[in-house]
Amino acid sequence: MKISIIGTGYVGLVSGVGFASKGHDVTCIDIVEEKVDKINRGEPPIYEEGLEELLKDVVSNDRLRATKDTEEAIKETELTFICVGTPSKQDGSVDLSSVEKAVQDMVQPLKEKDEYHVFCVKSTVVPGTTEEKVLPILDRSGKKVGEDFGLGMNPEFLREGIALEDFLNPDRIVLGGWDEKTLEILSKAYEKFEVPKLKTDIKTAEMIKYTSNALLATKISFANEISRICESIGIDVYEVMDGVGLDDRLKRDFLNAGAGFGGSCFPKDVKALVNYAKEKDQETKLLNSVLSINEEQPVHIINRLEYVSEGVKGKKIAFLGLAFKGGTDDVRETRAFPMITRLLELGADVIAYDPEASENFNELLPGKVQYANSREDALEDADICIIQNDWDEFKNLTPKDFGHMKGNIIVDARRVLNREEFTDDFIYIGVGM
Ligand code: UGA
């Protein structure tokens, strides 16, 4: 199939490369010339595991190319995925300006095209958006949905960092379509994926995406709430969740207590759903709590440290992990931000280290934090160490790795260490125990 994809962020590019690797002919569209040139040279403008290799392969086999020319790409292909960003506005609602701009550029080629064409939204949008905001723009072409063109919604469930792996081996594929013909064409695009495919209407597909992210975020806040109870009685929430997760109905995944959820998806999507529900005059008591637990959790961890260390004023804190999770340089909504902000308010002296995210983090708190070039440098003479994310290099460190610290307090905010090893000489503060 000839597929075009508009937007070459991690969703668009990963989907493009994934479809091309499954034998489709893919054209990626982006307004940024530099990105287009890079992709055409086989160089991904973003980092995702395995992406560079596969991109080089599909570009050199002429299965994928990039262009700035939306009109040409729409005319040359039969299916277009819209994968542009949908950031949050100040009030938590979704900013659709990139989607609207991208769709406006599709009106003219649709007008001039004789063949049937399917437009499919992959960007995360609240229920109703595809039919109420995207369709009216396409209608300006004078063509008729269901006759001259199809309309669909196909949410993505890709995790940043392992997005290519998630695209190639999904748990399920959700296809929302205006009519049977649209669903048929969308199914053809996913023909080679042997996983359950749910075919439904467009609004339901849009809602499945929000509901999935909201439930995953709920599991995390639930684990964090239970973790505080466990801390107060001296048992380990990880062991509790291991026991809970053995029940097939209660999968163990996403029940890891920690510093809370960050990133560009969970906080934004839960807020957008809350905001959307309000517009529909619906209360969201559970989701409000999910968000407030997530706001409190980083502060709770610092308060606990304050109590154990009898204050952090003037103390040197080695802060390991600035990205919202390991394996990325993304600091959007990272829990490192509220934690470090609180530490600075309390008068601590923070020396931070992250393998990739220091530069991005410095933009959030310009000049407020010192950065070390290595984990070892950060730990040198530190009174306290806090681990905020799960980079491989933070996992399973042993007491020897902390040998150059002056103090002996370790806060394991993501539970990446083997706590059994940190008994005698250390004060180990693990979240949820
Ligand atoms: C998330 C979803 O997992 C994807 O399925 C979805 O497609 C994506 O959002 C999206 O909507 O685009 P992502 O934001 O990349 O993916 O990150 P996750 O790996 O899901 O982690 C999110 C946050 O939750 C991180 O801060 C992580 O540390 C935290 N987390 C995760 C926990 O605190 N506990 C857990 O048990 C799991």
Coordinates of N, CA, C and O and ligand atoms in Angstrom, one line a residue, residues 10 156-160 209 213 216 220 254-256 260-262 265-266 269 324-325 414, ligand 1:
Y10 N 8.1 11.0 17.4 CA 8.4 9.6 17.6 C 7.3 8.7 17.1 O 7.5 7.6 16.7
E156 N -2.3 5.3 19.0 CA -1.0 4.6 19.2 C -0.8 4.3 20.7 O -1.3 5.0 21.5
F157 N -0.1 3.2 20.9 CA 0.2 2.8 22.3 C 1.7 2.6 22.5 O 2.1 1.6 23.1
L158 N 2.5 3.5 21.9 CA 3.9 3.4 21.9 C 4.5 4.0 23.1 O 4.2 5.1 23.4
R159 N 5.5 3.3 23.7 CA 6.2 3.9 24.8 C 7.5 4.5 24.3 O 8.2 3.9 23.5
E160 N 7.7 5.8 24.8 CA 9.0 6.4 24.3 C 10.2 5.6 24.7 O 10.2 5.0 25.8
K209 N -8.0 5.3 23.7 CA -6.6 5.8 23.9 C -6.6 6.5 25.3 O -5.7 6.3 26.1
N213 N -4.5 5.2 28.8 CA -3.5 6.0 29.6 C -4.0 6.4 31.0 O -3.3 6.3 31.9
L216 N -3.7 3.3 33.2 CA -2.3 3.0 33.5 C -1.8 4.0 34.6 O -1.2 3.7 35.6
I220 N -0.6 3.4 38.7 CA 0.6 4.0 39.3 C 0.3 4.8 40.6 O 0.9 4.6 41.6
F254 N 2.8 -1.9 35.7 CA 2.4 -0.5 36.1 C 1.9 -0.4 37.5 O 1.1 0.5 37.9
L255 N 2.3 -1.3 38.4 CA 2.0 -1.2 39.8 C 3.3 -0.9 40.6 O 3.4 -1.3 41.8
N256 N 4.3 -0.4 39.9 CA 5.5 0.0 40.6 C 5.4 1.4 41.2 O 5.3 2.4 40.5
G260 N 6.3 8.8 41.0 CA 5.1 9.2 40.2 C 5.3 9.2 38.7 O 6.4 8.9 38.3
F261 N 4.3 9.4 38.0 CA 4.4 9.4 36.5 C 4.7 10.7 35.9 O 4.2 11.8 36.3
G262 N 5.6 10.7 34.9 CA 5.9 12.0 34.2 C 5.8 11.7 32.7 O 5.1 10.7 32.3
C265 N 2.8 12.1 28.1 CA 1.5 11.5 27.8 C 0.6 11.4 29.1 O -0.4 12.0 29.1
F266 N 1.0 10.7 30.1 CA 0.1 10.4 31.2 C -0.4 11.7 31.8 O -1.6 11.9 32.0
D269 N -2.6 13.6 29.3 CA -3.8 12.9 28.9 C -4.9 12.8 30.0 O -6.1 13.0 29.8
F324 N 12.3 11.8 32.6 CA 11.1 11.3 33.3 C 11.1 9.8 33.5 O 10.4 9.3 34.3
K325 N 12.0 9.2 32.7 CA 12.3 7.7 32.9 C 13.6 7.5 32.3 O 14.2 8.3 31.5
R414 N 13.0 5.0 42.7 CA 12.4 4.1 41.7 C 12.7 2.6 42.0 O 12.4 1.8 41.1
Ligands
UGA1 C1 2.9 6.0 27.8 C2 2.2 4.6 27.6 O1 2.8 3.6 28.4 C3 2.1 4.3 26.2 O2 1.3 3.1 26.0 C4 1.4 5.4 25.4 O3 1.4 5.1 24.0 C5 2.2 6.7 25.6 O4 2.2 7.0 27.0 C6 1.5 7.8 24.8 O5 0.4 8.1 25.2 O6 2.0 8.2 23.8 P1 5.5 6.8 28.0 O7 4.9 8.1 28.4 O8 6.5 6.7 27.0 O9 4.3 5.8 27.4 O10 6.1 6.2 29.3 P2 5.8 4.9 30.3 O11 6.9 4.0 30.1 O12 4.5 4.4 30.2 O13 6.0 5.7 31.7 C7 5.3 6.8 32.1 C8 5.7 7.3 33.5 O14 5.1 6.4 34.5 C9 7.2 7.3 33.8 O15 7.5 8.5 34.5 C10 7.4 6.1 34.6 O16 8.6 6.2 35.4 C11 6.2 6.0 35.4 N1 5.8 4.6 35.9 C12 5.6 3.6 35.0 C13 5.7 4.3 37.2 O17 5.9 5.2 38.1 N2 5.4 3.1 37.7 C14 5.1 2.1 36.8 O18 4.8 0.9 37.3 C15 5.3 2.3 35.4

